[in-house]
PDB file of C-alpha atoms and ligand atoms in Angstrom:
ATOM      1  CA  MET R   1       9.621  14.376  10.363  1.00  0.00           C
ATOM      2  CA  LEU R   2       6.329  12.400  11.442  1.00  0.00           C
ATOM      3  CA  LYS R   3       4.950  14.587  14.660  1.00  0.00           C
ATOM      4  CA  GLY R   4       2.471  16.475  14.624  1.00  0.00           C
ATOM      5  CA  ARG R   5       1.034  15.478  11.017  1.00  0.00           C
ATOM      6  CA  HIS R   6      -2.231  13.776  10.365  1.00  0.00           C
ATOM      7  CA  LEU R   7      -2.449   9.932   8.486  1.00  0.00           C
ATOM      8  CA  LEU R   8      -5.581  10.730   6.132  1.00  0.00           C
ATOM      9  CA  ASP R   9      -4.352   8.881   3.096  1.00  0.00           C
ATOM     10  CA  PRO R  10      -1.515   5.917   2.566  1.00  0.00           C
ATOM     11  CA  ARG R  11       0.316   8.391   0.261  1.00  0.00           C
ATOM     12  CA  ASP R  12       0.553  10.870   3.339  1.00  0.00           C
ATOM     13  CA  LEU R  13       3.852   9.344   4.288  1.00  0.00           C
ATOM     14  CA  THR R  14       6.729   8.993   1.843  1.00  0.00           C
ATOM     15  CA  ILE R  15       7.510   6.118   0.913  1.00  0.00           C
ATOM     16  CA  GLU R  16      10.873   6.403   3.230  1.00  0.00           C
ATOM     17  CA  GLU R  17       8.348   7.452   6.418  1.00  0.00           C
ATOM     18  CA  THR R  18       6.295   4.189   6.000  1.00  0.00           C
ATOM     19  CA  ASP R  19       9.407   1.611   5.505  1.00  0.00           C
ATOM     20  CA  ASN R  20      10.748   3.363   8.375  1.00  0.00           C
ATOM     21  CA  LEU R  21       7.478   3.137  10.644  1.00  0.00           C
ATOM     22  CA  LEU R  22       7.773  -0.668   8.914  1.00  0.00           C
ATOM     23  CA  GLU R  23      11.171  -0.880  10.475  1.00  0.00           C
ATOM     24  CA  LEU R  24      10.114   0.824  14.359  1.00  0.00           C
ATOM     25  CA  ALA R  25       7.074  -1.984  14.021  1.00  0.00           C
ATOM     26  CA  GLY R  26       8.643  -4.939  13.582  1.00  0.00           C
ATOM     27  CA  ASP R  27      11.757  -3.653  16.509  1.00  0.00           C
ATOM     28  CA  ILE R  28       8.641  -3.186  18.812  1.00  0.00           C
ATOM     29  CA  PHE R  29       7.058  -6.571  17.434  1.00  0.00           C
ATOM     30  CA  LEU R  30      10.982  -8.232  18.869  1.00  0.00           C
ATOM     31  CA  GLN R  31      11.324  -6.078  22.249  1.00  0.00           C
ATOM     32  CA  PRO R  32       8.206  -4.495  23.449  1.00  0.00           C
ATOM     33  CA  GLU R  33       9.285  -4.200  26.780  1.00  0.00           C
ATOM     34  CA  LYS R  34      11.981  -0.789  25.233  1.00  0.00           C
ATOM     35  CA  TYR R  35       9.134   0.742  24.257  1.00  0.00           C
ATOM     36  CA  SER R  36       6.405   0.457  27.280  1.00  0.00           C
ATOM     37  CA  LYS R  37       6.806   3.860  29.002  1.00  0.00           C
ATOM     38  CA  LEU R  38       7.184   5.486  26.298  1.00  0.00           C
ATOM     39  CA  CYS R  39       3.874   7.121  26.229  1.00  0.00           C
ATOM     40  CA  GLU R  40       3.200   7.815  29.921  1.00  0.00           C
ATOM     41  CA  GLY R  41       1.207  10.530  30.735  1.00  0.00           C
ATOM     42  CA  LYS R  42      -0.272  10.855  26.499  1.00  0.00           C
ATOM     43  CA  ILE R  43      -3.521   9.772  25.785  1.00  0.00           C
ATOM     44  CA  LEU R  44      -5.532   8.222  22.469  1.00  0.00           C
ATOM     45  CA  ALA R  45      -9.120   9.693  21.591  1.00  0.00           C
ATOM     46  CA  THR R  46     -10.395   6.758  19.442  1.00  0.00           C
ATOM     47  CA  LEU R  47     -13.913   8.907  17.515  1.00  0.00           C
ATOM     48  CA  PHE R  48     -15.991   5.664  15.841  1.00  0.00           C
ATOM     49  CA  TYR R  49     -18.959   6.121  14.108  1.00  0.00           C
ATOM     50  CA  GLU R  50     -18.695   2.679  12.449  1.00  0.00           C
ATOM     51  CA  PRO R  51     -18.031  -0.655  14.437  1.00  0.00           C
ATOM     52  CA  SER R  52     -14.523  -2.329  14.275  1.00  0.00           C
ATOM     53  CA  THR R  53     -13.178  -4.953  16.438  1.00  0.00           C
ATOM     54  CA  ARG R  54      -9.522  -4.691  15.406  1.00  0.00           C
ATOM     55  CA  THR R  55      -8.896  -0.812  13.921  1.00  0.00           C
ATOM     56  CA  ARG R  56     -10.498   0.497  17.405  1.00  0.00           C
ATOM     57  CA  LEU R  57      -8.718  -2.559  19.792  1.00  0.00           C
ATOM     58  CA  SER R  58      -5.335  -2.202  18.297  1.00  0.00           C
ATOM     59  CA  PHE R  59      -5.043   0.860  18.505  1.00  0.00           C
ATOM     60  CA  GLU R  60      -6.549   1.022  22.463  1.00  0.00           C
ATOM     61  CA  ALA R  61      -4.032  -1.986  23.224  1.00  0.00           C
ATOM     62  CA  ALA R  62      -0.948  -0.135  21.254  1.00  0.00           C
ATOM     63  CA  MET R  63      -1.410   3.283  23.408  1.00  0.00           C
ATOM     64  CA  MET R  64      -2.018   1.311  27.022  1.00  0.00           C
ATOM     65  CA  ARG R  65       1.038  -0.684  25.630  1.00  0.00           C
ATOM     66  CA  LEU R  66       3.215   2.143  25.360  1.00  0.00           C
ATOM     67  CA  GLY R  67       2.298   3.418  28.883  1.00  0.00           C
ATOM     68  CA  GLY R  68      -0.550   5.764  27.914  1.00  0.00           C
ATOM     69  CA  LYS R  69      -4.313   5.742  28.091  1.00  0.00           C
ATOM     70  CA  VAL R  70      -7.563   5.666  26.387  1.00  0.00           C
ATOM     71  CA  ILE R  71     -10.583   7.812  25.872  1.00  0.00           C
ATOM     72  CA  GLY R  72     -13.454   7.699  23.493  1.00  0.00           C
ATOM     73  CA  PHE R  73     -16.135   6.293  22.278  1.00  0.00           C
ATOM     74  CA  SER R  74     -17.347   3.019  20.065  1.00  0.00           C
ATOM     75  CA  GLU R  75     -21.059   4.947  18.385  1.00  0.00           C
ATOM     76  CA  ALA R  76     -21.982   7.213  17.696  1.00  0.00           C
ATOM     77  CA  SER R  77     -25.425   6.881  19.906  1.00  0.00           C
ATOM     78  CA  SER R  78     -23.090   7.092  23.084  1.00  0.00           C
ATOM     79  CA  SER R  79     -21.268  10.612  22.293  1.00  0.00           C
ATOM     80  CA  SER R  80     -23.065  14.127  21.401  1.00  0.00           C
ATOM     81  CA  VAL R  81     -23.133  13.328  17.920  1.00  0.00           C
ATOM     82  CA  SER R  82     -26.206  11.970  18.727  1.00  0.00           C
ATOM     83  CA  LYS R  83     -27.811  15.510  19.970  1.00  0.00           C
ATOM     84  CA  GLY R  84     -26.380  16.801  16.709  1.00  0.00           C
ATOM     85  CA  GLU R  85     -22.703  18.197  17.116  1.00  0.00           C
ATOM     86  CA  SER R  86     -21.035  18.624  14.051  1.00  0.00           C
ATOM     87  CA  ILE R  87     -17.638  16.921  13.533  1.00  0.00           C
ATOM     88  CA  ALA R  88     -15.898  20.663  13.785  1.00  0.00           C
ATOM     89  CA  ASP R  89     -17.174  20.361  16.834  1.00  0.00           C
ATOM     90  CA  THR R  90     -15.971  17.979  18.088  1.00  0.00           C
ATOM     91  CA  ILE R  91     -12.139  17.387  17.406  1.00  0.00           C
ATOM     92  CA  ARG R  92     -12.237  20.687  19.110  1.00  0.00           C
ATOM     93  CA  THR R  93     -13.412  19.608  22.010  1.00  0.00           C
ATOM     94  CA  ILE R  94     -11.290  16.274  21.771  1.00  0.00           C
ATOM     95  CA  SER R  95      -8.152  18.019  21.330  1.00  0.00           C
ATOM     96  CA  CYS R  96      -8.337  19.661  24.329  1.00  0.00           C
ATOM     97  CA  TYR R  97      -8.595  16.417  26.502  1.00  0.00           C
ATOM     98  CA  ALA R  98      -6.479  14.128  24.077  1.00  0.00           C
ATOM     99  CA  ASP R  99      -3.116  14.384  22.767  1.00  0.00           C
ATOM    100  CA  ILE R 100      -3.942  12.121  19.227  1.00  0.00           C
ATOM    101  CA  ALA R 101      -7.011  11.086  17.948  1.00  0.00           C
ATOM    102  CA  VAL R 102      -8.175   8.277  15.417  1.00  0.00           C
ATOM    103  CA  MET R 103     -11.784   8.560  13.413  1.00  0.00           C
ATOM    104  CA  ARG R 104     -13.597   5.751  11.540  1.00  0.00           C
ATOM    105  CA  HIS R 105     -17.077   7.451  10.062  1.00  0.00           C
ATOM    106  CA  PRO R 106     -19.169   6.128   7.025  1.00  0.00           C
ATOM    107  CA  LYS R 107     -18.620   9.123   4.969  1.00  0.00           C
ATOM    108  CA  GLU R 108     -15.918   9.794   2.917  1.00  0.00           C
ATOM    109  CA  GLY R 109     -13.543  12.801   4.270  1.00  0.00           C
ATOM    110  CA  ALA R 110     -14.593  12.575   7.477  1.00  0.00           C
ATOM    111  CA  PRO R 111     -12.172  12.471   9.288  1.00  0.00           C
ATOM    112  CA  LYS R 112     -10.106  14.945   6.441  1.00  0.00           C
ATOM    113  CA  ILE R 113     -12.912  18.249   8.039  1.00  0.00           C
ATOM    114  CA  ALA R 114     -11.893  16.893  11.611  1.00  0.00           C
ATOM    115  CA  SER R 115      -8.367  17.261  10.351  1.00  0.00           C
ATOM    116  CA  MET R 116      -9.021  21.058   9.259  1.00  0.00           C
ATOM    117  CA  TYR R 117     -10.302  21.857  12.870  1.00  0.00           C
ATOM    118  CA  SER R 118      -7.660  19.506  14.938  1.00  0.00           C
ATOM    119  CA  SER R 119      -5.001  20.844  16.833  1.00  0.00           C
ATOM    120  CA  ILE R 120      -3.698  17.397  17.823  1.00  0.00           C
ATOM    121  CA  PRO R 121      -2.645  14.264  15.039  1.00  0.00           C
ATOM    122  CA  VAL R 122      -5.954  12.890  13.202  1.00  0.00           C
ATOM    123  CA  VAL R 123      -5.924   9.168  12.027  1.00  0.00           C
ATOM    124  CA  ASN R 124      -8.389   8.154   9.572  1.00  0.00           C
ATOM    125  CA  ALA R 125      -9.512   4.480  10.815  1.00  0.00           C
ATOM    126  CA  GLY R 126     -11.275   3.948   7.628  1.00  0.00           C
ATOM    127  CA  ASP R 127     -13.581   6.427   5.872  1.00  0.00           C
ATOM    128  CA  GLY R 128     -16.330   4.728   4.128  1.00  0.00           C
ATOM    129  CA  SER R 129     -15.339   3.593   1.234  1.00  0.00           C
ATOM    130  CA  HIS R 130     -12.700   5.493   0.531  1.00  0.00           C
ATOM    131  CA  GLN R 131      -9.680   4.951   2.546  1.00  0.00           C
ATOM    132  CA  HIS R 132      -8.023   3.090   5.551  1.00  0.00           C
ATOM    133  CA  PRO R 133      -3.925   3.977   5.498  1.00  0.00           C
ATOM    134  CA  THR R 134      -3.330   2.292   8.934  1.00  0.00           C
ATOM    135  CA  GLN R 135      -4.296  -0.831   7.525  1.00  0.00           C
ATOM    136  CA  THR R 136      -2.741  -0.849   4.766  1.00  0.00           C
ATOM    137  CA  LEU R 137       0.470  -0.285   7.230  1.00  0.00           C
ATOM    138  CA  THR R 138      -0.961  -3.000   8.727  1.00  0.00           C
ATOM    139  CA  ASP R 139      -0.490  -5.490   5.091  1.00  0.00           C
ATOM    140  CA  LEU R 140       2.592  -3.756   4.490  1.00  0.00           C
ATOM    141  CA  MET R 141       4.544  -5.078   7.431  1.00  0.00           C
ATOM    142  CA  THR R 142       2.726  -9.007   6.619  1.00  0.00           C
ATOM    143  CA  ILE R 143       4.026  -8.708   2.843  1.00  0.00           C
ATOM    144  CA  LYS R 144       7.713  -7.354   3.928  1.00  0.00           C
ATOM    145  CA  SER R 145       8.407  -9.988   6.605  1.00  0.00           C
ATOM    146  CA  LEU R 146       6.425 -13.315   4.559  1.00  0.00           C
ATOM    147  CA  LYS R 147       7.993 -12.252   1.243  1.00  0.00           C
ATOM    148  CA  GLY R 148      10.861 -10.263   1.946  1.00  0.00           C
ATOM    149  CA  SER R 149       9.837  -6.927  -0.288  1.00  0.00           C
ATOM    150  CA  LEU R 150       7.173  -5.036  -1.508  1.00  0.00           C
ATOM    151  CA  SER R 151       8.124  -5.052  -4.730  1.00  0.00           C
ATOM    152  CA  ASN R 152       8.283  -7.333  -7.244  1.00  0.00           C
ATOM    153  CA  LEU R 153       5.016  -9.159  -6.483  1.00  0.00           C
ATOM    154  CA  THR R 154       1.891 -10.351  -8.077  1.00  0.00           C
ATOM    155  CA  VAL R 155      -1.026  -9.363  -6.201  1.00  0.00           C
ATOM    156  CA  GLY R 156      -4.889 -10.518  -6.293  1.00  0.00           C
ATOM    157  CA  PHE R 157      -7.244  -8.649  -4.660  1.00  0.00           C
ATOM    158  CA  CYS R 158     -10.749 -10.685  -4.697  1.00  0.00           C
ATOM    159  CA  GLY R 159     -14.176  -9.985  -4.242  1.00  0.00           C
ATOM    160  CA  ASP R 160     -15.759  -6.316  -2.928  1.00  0.00           C
ATOM    161  CA  LEU R 161     -13.325  -3.859  -5.069  1.00  0.00           C
ATOM    162  CA  LYS R 162     -16.066  -1.416  -5.129  1.00  0.00           C
ATOM    163  CA  PHE R 163     -16.656  -0.758  -1.741  1.00  0.00           C
ATOM    164  CA  GLY R 164     -13.757  -2.397   0.220  1.00  0.00           C
ATOM    165  CA  ARG R 165     -11.422   0.659   1.410  1.00  0.00           C
ATOM    166  CA  THR R 166      -8.369  -1.489   2.560  1.00  0.00           C
ATOM    167  CA  VAL R 167      -8.449  -2.659  -0.981  1.00  0.00           C
ATOM    168  CA  HIS R 168      -7.809   1.390  -2.756  1.00  0.00           C
ATOM    169  CA  SER R 169      -5.383   2.065   0.557  1.00  0.00           C
ATOM    170  CA  LEU R 170      -3.186  -1.190  -0.191  1.00  0.00           C
ATOM    171  CA  ILE R 171      -3.094  -0.495  -4.607  1.00  0.00           C
ATOM    172  CA  LYS R 172      -2.130   2.745  -3.609  1.00  0.00           C
ATOM    173  CA  SER R 173       0.404   2.046  -1.434  1.00  0.00           C
ATOM    174  CA  LEU R 174       1.604  -0.623  -3.538  1.00  0.00           C
ATOM    175  CA  SER R 175       2.072   1.234  -6.766  1.00  0.00           C
ATOM    176  CA  ARG R 176       4.347   2.768  -5.562  1.00  0.00           C
ATOM    177  CA  TYR R 177       6.897   0.306  -5.394  1.00  0.00           C
ATOM    178  CA  GLU R 178       8.507  -1.077  -7.854  1.00  0.00           C
ATOM    179  CA  ASN R 179       7.528  -3.892 -10.520  1.00  0.00           C
ATOM    180  CA  ASN R 180       4.044  -5.212  -8.400  1.00  0.00           C
ATOM    181  CA  LYS R 181       1.669  -6.655 -10.911  1.00  0.00           C
ATOM    182  CA  ILE R 182      -2.335  -6.181  -9.104  1.00  0.00           C
ATOM    183  CA  ILE R 183      -4.758  -8.571 -10.356  1.00  0.00           C
ATOM    184  CA  LEU R 184      -8.558  -7.710  -9.949  1.00  0.00           C
ATOM    185  CA  ILE R 185     -10.792 -10.611  -9.384  1.00  0.00           C
ATOM    186  CA  SER R 186     -14.789  -9.437  -8.678  1.00  0.00           C
ATOM    187  CA  PRO R 187     -18.124  -9.217 -10.171  1.00  0.00           C
ATOM    188  CA  GLU R 188     -18.610  -6.729 -13.043  1.00  0.00           C
ATOM    189  CA  GLU R 189     -21.297  -5.122 -10.224  1.00  0.00           C
ATOM    190  CA  LEU R 190     -18.451  -5.359  -7.761  1.00  0.00           C
ATOM    191  CA  ARG R 191     -15.339  -3.833 -10.114  1.00  0.00           C
ATOM    192  CA  ILE R 192     -12.808  -1.246  -9.042  1.00  0.00           C
ATOM    193  CA  PRO R 193     -13.645   2.690  -8.595  1.00  0.00           C
ATOM    194  CA  ASN R 194     -12.433   3.824 -11.725  1.00  0.00           C
ATOM    195  CA  TYR R 195     -10.461   6.568  -9.867  1.00  0.00           C
ATOM    196  CA  ILE R 196      -8.344   3.641  -8.546  1.00  0.00           C
ATOM    197  CA  ARG R 197      -7.516   2.726 -12.332  1.00  0.00           C
ATOM    198  CA  LYS R 198      -7.379   6.071 -13.817  1.00  0.00           C
ATOM    199  CA  GLU R 199      -5.419   7.689 -11.423  1.00  0.00           C
ATOM    200  CA  VAL R 200      -3.513   5.164  -9.048  1.00  0.00           C
ATOM    201  CA  LEU R 201      -2.845   2.327 -11.979  1.00  0.00           C
ATOM    202  CA  GLN R 202      -2.450   3.400 -15.569  1.00  0.00           C
ATOM    203  CA  LYS R 203      -1.105   6.974 -14.106  1.00  0.00           C
ATOM    204  CA  ASN R 204       1.897   4.792 -12.550  1.00  0.00           C
ATOM    205  CA  ASN R 205       1.965   2.589 -15.457  1.00  0.00           C
ATOM    206  CA  ILE R 206       1.422  -0.390 -13.195  1.00  0.00           C
ATOM    207  CA  GLU R 207       0.476  -4.056 -15.036  1.00  0.00           C
ATOM    208  CA  PHE R 208      -2.823  -5.084 -14.384  1.00  0.00           C
ATOM    209  CA  ILE R 209      -5.788  -7.346 -15.228  1.00  0.00           C
ATOM    210  CA  GLU R 210      -9.435  -8.007 -14.522  1.00  0.00           C
ATOM    211  CA  VAL R 211     -11.129 -11.176 -13.951  1.00  0.00           C
ATOM    212  CA  GLU R 212     -14.149 -12.347 -12.907  1.00  0.00           C
ATOM    213  CA  ASN R 213     -12.881 -15.946 -12.343  1.00  0.00           C
ATOM    214  CA  ILE R 214     -10.807 -16.523  -9.103  1.00  0.00           C
ATOM    215  CA  GLU R 215      -9.288 -20.184 -10.436  1.00  0.00           C
ATOM    216  CA  GLU R 216      -8.316 -18.788 -14.032  1.00  0.00           C
ATOM    217  CA  VAL R 217      -5.605 -17.201 -11.756  1.00  0.00           C
ATOM    218  CA  ILE R 218      -4.772 -18.148  -8.202  1.00  0.00           C
ATOM    219  CA  GLY R 219      -1.808 -20.137  -9.995  1.00  0.00           C
ATOM    220  CA  SER R 220       0.263 -16.758 -10.601  1.00  0.00           C
ATOM    221  CA  LEU R 221      -0.605 -14.884  -7.448  1.00  0.00           C
ATOM    222  CA  ASP R 222       1.994 -14.348  -4.877  1.00  0.00           C
ATOM    223  CA  ILE R 223      -0.358 -12.591  -2.515  1.00  0.00           C
ATOM    224  CA  LEU R 224      -4.062 -12.956  -2.815  1.00  0.00           C
ATOM    225  CA  TYR R 225      -5.857 -10.430  -1.052  1.00  0.00           C
ATOM    226  CA  MET R 226      -9.301 -12.410   0.080  1.00  0.00           C
ATOM    227  CA  THR R 227     -12.034  -9.506   1.228  1.00  0.00           C
ATOM    228  CA  ARG R 228     -16.188  -9.595   2.244  1.00  0.00           C
ATOM    229  CA  VAL R 229     -18.466  -8.261   0.365  1.00  0.00           C
ATOM    230  CA  GLN R 230     -19.508  -5.128   2.406  1.00  0.00           C
ATOM    231  CA  LYS R 231     -23.164  -5.161   2.989  1.00  0.00           C
ATOM    232  CA  GLU R 232     -23.112  -2.028   4.832  1.00  0.00           C
ATOM    233  CA  ARG R 233     -22.726  -0.346   2.214  1.00  0.00           C
ATOM    234  CA  PHE R 234     -25.061  -1.369  -0.518  1.00  0.00           C
ATOM    235  CA  PHE R 235     -28.474   0.336  -1.076  1.00  0.00           C
ATOM    236  CA  ASN R 236     -30.028  -2.740  -1.528  1.00  0.00           C
ATOM    237  CA  GLU R 237     -30.782  -6.128   0.138  1.00  0.00           C
ATOM    238  CA  GLU R 238     -31.419  -8.537  -2.593  1.00  0.00           C
ATOM    239  CA  ASP R 239     -28.193  -7.166  -4.388  1.00  0.00           C
ATOM    240  CA  TYR R 240     -26.199  -8.089  -1.343  1.00  0.00           C
ATOM    241  CA  ILE R 241     -27.991 -11.396  -0.983  1.00  0.00           C
ATOM    242  CA  ARG R 242     -27.226 -11.813  -4.709  1.00  0.00           C
ATOM    243  CA  LEU R 243     -23.448 -10.854  -4.441  1.00  0.00           C
ATOM    244  CA  LYS R 244     -22.363 -12.084  -0.721  1.00  0.00           C
ATOM    245  CA  ASP R 245     -21.118 -15.304  -1.883  1.00  0.00           C
ATOM    246  CA  SER R 246     -19.529 -14.680  -5.533  1.00  0.00           C
ATOM    247  CA  TYR R 247     -16.339 -16.170  -4.092  1.00  0.00           C
ATOM    248  CA  ILE R 248     -15.515 -18.624  -1.145  1.00  0.00           C
ATOM    249  CA  LEU R 249     -12.197 -20.223  -0.915  1.00  0.00           C
ATOM    250  CA  ASP R 250     -11.673 -23.350  -0.099  1.00  0.00           C
ATOM    251  CA  ARG R 251      -9.347 -26.599  -0.247  1.00  0.00           C
ATOM    252  CA  GLU R 252     -10.104 -27.219  -3.944  1.00  0.00           C
ATOM    253  CA  LYS R 253      -8.985 -23.582  -4.885  1.00  0.00           C
ATOM    254  CA  MET R 254      -6.381 -23.833  -3.050  1.00  0.00           C
ATOM    255  CA  LYS R 255      -4.811 -26.817  -4.630  1.00  0.00           C
ATOM    256  CA  LYS R 256      -4.352 -24.462  -7.985  1.00  0.00           C
ATOM    257  CA  ALA R 257      -2.282 -22.090  -5.807  1.00  0.00           C
ATOM    258  CA  SER R 258       1.281 -21.767  -5.334  1.00  0.00           C
ATOM    259  CA  GLU R 259       3.043 -23.391  -2.136  1.00  0.00           C
ATOM    260  CA  ASN R 260       4.625 -20.008  -1.010  1.00  0.00           C
ATOM    261  CA  MET R 261       1.201 -17.732  -2.177  1.00  0.00           C
ATOM    262  CA  ILE R 262       0.121 -16.117   0.519  1.00  0.00           C
ATOM    263  CA  ILE R 263      -3.402 -15.002   1.866  1.00  0.00           C
ATOM    264  CA  LEU R 264      -4.071 -12.032   3.309  1.00  0.00           C
ATOM    265  CA  HIS R 265      -7.676 -10.881   4.387  1.00  0.00           C
ATOM    266  CA  PRO R 266      -8.129  -7.466   6.727  1.00  0.00           C
ATOM    267  CA  LEU R 267     -10.932  -8.908   8.711  1.00  0.00           C
ATOM    268  CA  PRO R 268     -13.630  -9.196   9.650  1.00  0.00           C
ATOM    269  CA  ARG R 269     -14.721 -12.365   7.383  1.00  0.00           C
ATOM    270  CA  VAL R 270     -18.004 -13.481   6.299  1.00  0.00           C
ATOM    271  CA  ASN R 271     -17.709 -16.475   3.874  1.00  0.00           C
ATOM    272  CA  GLU R 272     -15.215 -15.446   1.564  1.00  0.00           C
ATOM    273  CA  ILE R 273     -12.771 -17.985   3.369  1.00  0.00           C
ATOM    274  CA  SER R 274     -13.794 -21.715   4.251  1.00  0.00           C
ATOM    275  CA  TYR R 275     -12.969 -22.089   7.529  1.00  0.00           C
ATOM    276  CA  GLU R 276     -10.844 -24.894   7.033  1.00  0.00           C
ATOM    277  CA  ILE R 277      -8.282 -22.921   5.449  1.00  0.00           C
ATOM    278  CA  ASP R 278      -7.419 -21.387   9.001  1.00  0.00           C
ATOM    279  CA  GLU R 279      -4.919 -25.243   9.003  1.00  0.00           C
ATOM    280  CA  ASP R 280      -3.376 -24.069   5.548  1.00  0.00           C
ATOM    281  CA  PRO R 281       0.161 -22.685   6.249  1.00  0.00           C
ATOM    282  CA  ARG R 282      -0.230 -19.893   3.460  1.00  0.00           C
ATOM    283  CA  ALA R 283      -2.932 -18.418   5.902  1.00  0.00           C
ATOM    284  CA  ALA R 284      -1.460 -15.291   7.082  1.00  0.00           C
ATOM    285  CA  TYR R 285      -4.895 -13.572   7.906  1.00  0.00           C
ATOM    286  CA  PHE R 286      -4.642 -13.538  12.264  1.00  0.00           C
ATOM    287  CA  LEU R 287      -0.793 -12.683  11.464  1.00  0.00           C
ATOM    288  CA  GLN R 288      -1.506  -9.901   9.784  1.00  0.00           C
ATOM    289  CA  ALA R 289      -4.361  -8.714  12.815  1.00  0.00           C
ATOM    290  CA  LYS R 290      -1.588  -9.474  15.507  1.00  0.00           C
ATOM    291  CA  TYR R 291       0.941  -6.962  13.138  1.00  0.00           C
ATOM    292  CA  GLY R 292      -1.705  -4.368  13.219  1.00  0.00           C
ATOM    293  CA  MET R 293      -0.607  -3.552  17.144  1.00  0.00           C
ATOM    294  CA  TYR R 294       2.911  -3.330  16.609  1.00  0.00           C
ATOM    295  CA  VAL R 295       1.942  -1.125  13.486  1.00  0.00           C
ATOM    296  CA  ARG R 296      -0.090   1.376  15.338  1.00  0.00           C
ATOM    297  CA  MET R 297       2.108   1.709  18.197  1.00  0.00           C
ATOM    298  CA  ALA R 298       4.871   2.878  15.770  1.00  0.00           C
ATOM    299  CA  LEU R 299       2.354   4.726  14.736  1.00  0.00           C
ATOM    300  CA  ILE R 300       1.861   6.891  17.659  1.00  0.00           C
ATOM    301  CA  LEU R 301       5.365   6.777  18.278  1.00  0.00           C
ATOM    302  CA  LYS R 302       6.077   9.302  15.239  1.00  0.00           C
ATOM    303  CA  LEU R 303       3.249  10.925  15.044  1.00  0.00           C
ATOM    304  CA  LEU R 304       3.841  11.954  19.182  1.00  0.00           C
ATOM    305  CA  GLY R 305       7.300  12.766  17.897  1.00  0.00           C
ATOM    306  CA  VAL R 306       8.108  10.580  20.734  1.00  0.00           C
ATOM    307  CA  MET R 307      10.387   8.628  18.230  1.00  0.00           C
TER     308      MET R 307
HETATM  309  N1  LIG O 401      -9.860  -4.713   8.992  1.00  0.00           N
HETATM  310  C1  LIG O 401     -10.802  -3.422  10.054  1.00  0.00           C
HETATM  311  O1  LIG O 401     -10.893  -2.015   9.616  1.00  0.00           O
HETATM  312  O2  LIG O 401     -11.620  -5.127  11.001  1.00  0.00           O
HETATM  313  P1  LIG O 401     -12.268  -3.955  12.072  1.00  0.00           P
HETATM  314  O3  LIG O 401     -13.543  -3.577  10.917  1.00  0.00           O
HETATM  315  O4  LIG O 401     -12.830  -4.915  12.655  1.00  0.00           O
HETATM  316  O5  LIG O 401     -11.765  -2.564  12.507  1.00  0.00           O
END
């Protein structure tokens, strides 16, 4: 039962719960009218202390398409946080108004703190460079629909593996399915954090390698997960400028990829996928964004105990 629980980390859901959620999301995608009134009378609160397009708006659209209503703020400056209110007091207050809360925050662990003071389910919509579990559900739904399975895949993660929270969450999740191989492609300065290498990959005996050159490995991939260099996490603009165009996926590089490889990206993109690639049938990142709404509809239904 997911009713009343928080979602802070992809591993808060068992594999069985994750698979059930994806199945429900698939059914909502096929028959949305069946679900269109199930959240009548319910309210979702979006507490966004950092910018967002996909996560916030897909959660809001998800609740509205389930017949519910939405309240919230899209920047801290328009809430009483700007007057110095704590996360604990904010969520205690929001718990009086809404049935479920979705929080994005620049500080790692902020949604966890909120969950400790909340009487309603709290969903982590991205905390600093840490985790982004609902993006992972979106990614898993896309992979399952295009590859038919979440096992036996060779997945390349390319770009900012240090600060990219979507990468950390998806690796955590994929490491629970059988026989997945991970290829980490990044410049030296943007390598995966040690806790993911040790506590997730090594601890779960996941086969993985770390390389700098995408062209060396692109031909072996079932999935290429491109990421943006996370400008907002850099302390020094010079470093960002030096690293921001480390990888640009273009037609030339895609000639070396398999015909069946799919390209994912959590978006937003900056320069790392050339616009010419959007026409390539292997580009799946806008389908991925679309699935985000359906998977969040499924999550809302489960956490509210409606299904
Ligand atoms: N993928 C993702 O989290 O996008 P937003 O920052 O637009 O929400």
